[in-house]
Amino acid sequence: MSDTVRSAAFREEHHIFREQVRRFVLQEVTPHHDRWEREGQVDRELWRKAGAQGLLCPNMGEALGGPGGDFLHSAIVIEEMAREGCSGPGFFIHSEMVAPYLVNFGTPSQQQRWLPGMASGEVVGAIAMTEPAAGSDLRGMKTTATRAGDRWLLRGQKVFISNGQLADLAVVAAKTDPRDRNSVTLFLVDTRSPGFRRGRNLDKIGVHAQDTSELFFDDIELGDDCVLGQPGDGFRQLMHGLVPERLAIAVSCQAKAEAALAWTVDYVSQREVFGAPLSTLQNTRFRLAELHTDAAVGRTFVDDALNRHMHGELDATRAAMAKLWVTEMLGRVVDACLQMHGGWGYMREYPIARAWVDARIERILGGSNEIMKEIIARAVMPGAQSAQPPKESRR
Ligand SMILES: Cc1cc2nc3c(=O)[nH]c(=O)nc-3n(C[C@H](O)[C@H](O)[C@H](O)COP(=O)(O)OP(=O)(O)OC[C@H]3O[C@@H](n4cnc5c(N)ncnc54)[C@H](O)[C@@H]3O)c2cc1C
């Protein structure tokens, strides 16, 4: 991925930051990633080191304790981790999904309590929406927060929560009015609170170094100072975060596809079959030509989306298109690249093997690709209802 052919509006300060992030990834992340994959999570110390280098919450203002960059700084961290195949550190969830809730909806005292620690890496954040029986259709969630005097009692469980084992802060979605399916409130839950329990670090097929957990809330007592914004405002808040979240997924997957192609070009140039490099076979040449064209199309769309987002002009439909198209493209690219590696592509010692399995989740999380299609279809055919509408999906 050459910076010179990018149309995103990176400036000199971004190029300098990219070099710094690249060094950090090579020195502090890649040498440990195999061990983290075996252990199921990254070292806690990594978060502090990343915070000290300004890699956490890169676009958070200095007044809130952040490094004061913009979304292009965030994109750089996402891209540099992606192109080295470092799927373990859950920085993107922490920086681009959790912190923005506090930045956008937190009171000054909530911001002061949590945000400087999130930028420094002292506090790891998680976002807990999904439940065993409620993912795409979040309004089916069962977790409740009921009033008990001047406190709230949070009861329920979440599943598939990224950073769940390491989290110090969980933003938890709960129903607060049993008569109203739409009444969801977001709570800031300190994971040291009595009644908070972490379940299993889930056994996934890929992304092994990232902790993904069940979380349980056994009547956790919370004050009003733990409510984010107004009670019942949760869905509006969740919607607010979806554009940058989906853009970030597209940014990451684009970089992953470009990395897979670079590894594969290297491999086919060196691997000999029938007395000549694989790269001389027409099938290899044509497949790589097609895949590079796919990646070039994705790059143009992603950089355009980044530029739009920088100007506050990226809408939900275009963000859904970016997430849909780039995650599907990544799936095609890693599968074809693995094929070109032959049996070695199936061995985890080759990065393409991990990239292939890690890529599979991208079509499911952040709103599944079927939900992305619903969002796009609603925008292009505003008058036409789906025969099977996602009745009250958040997505
Ligand atoms: C590794 C990993 C990390 C995750 N991290 C987090 C996290 O940090 N926080 C969090 O809250 N959640 C997280 N999730 C959960 C993730 O967001 C959900 O898995 C996702 O939203 C899908 O929900 P579901 O698994 O319940 O599938 P379901 O909603 O049950 O969907 C099953 C299938 O039906 C399809 N479908 C559903 N509705 C429709 C429709 N209306 N039209 C057509 N098809 C439809 C879906 O696309 C999917 O293919 C994570 C999941 C994984 C696996």
CSV table of C-alpha atoms and ligand atoms in Angstrom, one decimal, residues 93 97 126-138 158-164 171 204 206-207 210-212 245 361 363-371 374 378 386 388-391 393-395, ligand 1:
chain,number,residue,atom,x,y,z
A,93,ILE,CA,-13.2,-1.1,19.3
A,97,MET,CA,-16.4,2.6,19.1
A,126,ALA,CA,-15.6,-2.6,25.5
A,127,ILE,CA,-19.1,-2.1,24.0
A,128,ALA,CA,-21.7,-4.7,25.1
A,129,MET,CA,-24.8,-4.8,23.0
A,130,THR,CA,-25.1,-8.4,21.6
A,131,GLU,CA,-26.9,-11.1,23.6
A,132,PRO,CA,-27.2,-14.8,23.0
A,133,ALA,CA,-30.6,-14.3,21.5
A,134,ALA,CA,-30.3,-10.7,20.2
A,135,GLY,CA,-27.7,-9.6,17.6
A,136,SER,CA,-29.0,-8.0,14.5
A,137,ASP,CA,-32.4,-7.5,16.2
A,138,LEU,CA,-31.1,-5.6,19.3
A,158,LYS,CA,-24.0,-10.2,26.9
A,159,VAL,CA,-22.0,-12.3,24.5
A,160,PHE,CA,-19.3,-12.0,21.8
A,161,ILE,CA,-17.9,-8.9,23.5
A,162,SER,CA,-14.5,-7.8,22.1
A,163,ASN,CA,-12.0,-6.8,24.8
A,164,GLY,CA,-14.3,-8.5,27.3
A,171,VAL,CA,-20.7,0.5,27.8
A,204,LYS,CA,-13.3,-18.6,18.0
A,206,GLY,CA,-9.9,-17.0,14.1
A,207,VAL,CA,-8.7,-13.7,15.5
A,210,GLN,CA,-8.3,-10.9,20.6
A,211,ASP,CA,-10.4,-11.7,23.7
A,212,THR,CA,-14.1,-12.1,23.0
A,245,GLU,CA,-17.6,2.1,12.9
A,361,ILE,CA,-15.8,-12.4,10.8
A,363,ARG,CA,-19.0,-10.1,7.0
A,364,ILE,CA,-20.8,-10.7,10.3
A,365,LEU,CA,-19.8,-8.1,12.8
A,366,GLY,CA,-20.4,-4.4,12.8
A,367,GLY,CA,-23.9,-5.2,11.4
A,368,SER,CA,-23.9,-8.3,9.2
A,369,ASN,CA,-23.7,-7.8,5.4
A,370,GLU,CA,-27.3,-8.8,5.0
A,371,ILE,CA,-28.2,-5.9,7.3
A,374,GLU,CA,-31.2,-3.8,3.9
A,378,ARG,CA,-34.1,1.1,2.0
A,386,SER,CA,-39.0,-5.5,2.6
A,388,GLN,CA,-39.5,-9.7,5.6
A,389,PRO,CA,-38.5,-6.4,7.2
A,390,PRO,CA,-35.9,-6.4,10.0
A,391,LYS,CA,-38.8,-5.3,12.2
A,393,SER,CA,-33.4,-3.7,14.0
A,394,ARG,CA,-30.9,-1.1,15.3
A,395,ARG,CA,-29.0,-1.7,12.1
B,1,LIG,C1,-15.6,-12.0,17.0
B,1,LIG,C2,-16.8,-11.2,17.3
B,1,LIG,C3,-16.7,-10.0,17.9
B,1,LIG,C4,-17.8,-9.3,18.2
B,1,LIG,N1,-17.7,-8.1,19.0
B,1,LIG,C5,-18.8,-7.5,19.5
B,1,LIG,C6,-18.7,-6.5,20.5
B,1,LIG,O1,-17.6,-6.0,20.8
B,1,LIG,N2,-19.8,-6.0,21.0
B,1,LIG,C7,-21.1,-6.4,20.6
B,1,LIG,O2,-22.1,-5.9,21.1
B,1,LIG,N3,-21.2,-7.4,19.7
B,1,LIG,C8,-20.1,-8.0,19.1
B,1,LIG,N4,-20.2,-9.0,18.2
B,1,LIG,C9,-21.5,-9.5,17.8
B,1,LIG,C10,-21.9,-9.1,16.4
B,1,LIG,O3,-22.1,-7.8,16.2
B,1,LIG,C11,-23.1,-10.0,16.0
B,1,LIG,O4,-22.6,-11.3,15.9
B,1,LIG,C12,-23.8,-9.6,14.7
B,1,LIG,O5,-24.4,-8.3,14.9
B,1,LIG,C13,-24.8,-10.6,14.2
B,1,LIG,O6,-25.7,-10.9,15.3
B,1,LIG,P1,-26.0,-12.5,15.6
B,1,LIG,O7,-24.7,-13.1,15.8
B,1,LIG,O8,-26.9,-12.5,16.7
B,1,LIG,O9,-26.7,-13.1,14.3
B,1,LIG,P2,-28.2,-13.0,14.0
B,1,LIG,O10,-28.7,-11.6,14.2
B,1,LIG,O11,-28.9,-14.1,14.6
B,1,LIG,O12,-28.2,-13.3,12.4
B,1,LIG,C14,-28.0,-14.6,11.9
B,1,LIG,C15,-28.0,-14.5,10.3
B,1,LIG,O13,-29.3,-13.9,9.9
B,1,LIG,C16,-29.0,-12.8,9.1
B,1,LIG,N5,-30.1,-11.8,9.3
B,1,LIG,C17,-30.5,-11.3,10.5
B,1,LIG,N6,-31.4,-10.4,10.3
B,1,LIG,C18,-31.7,-10.3,8.9
B,1,LIG,C19,-32.6,-9.6,8.1
B,1,LIG,N7,-33.4,-8.7,8.6
B,1,LIG,N8,-32.5,-9.8,6.8
B,1,LIG,C20,-31.7,-10.7,6.2
B,1,LIG,N9,-30.8,-11.5,7.0
B,1,LIG,C21,-30.8,-11.3,8.3
B,1,LIG,C22,-27.7,-12.3,9.6
B,1,LIG,O14,-27.1,-11.5,8.5
B,1,LIG,C23,-26.9,-13.6,9.8
B,1,LIG,O15,-26.4,-14.0,8.6
B,1,LIG,C24,-19.1,-9.7,17.9
B,1,LIG,C25,-19.2,-11.0,17.2
B,1,LIG,C26,-18.1,-11.7,16.9
B,1,LIG,C27,-18.3,-13.1,16.3
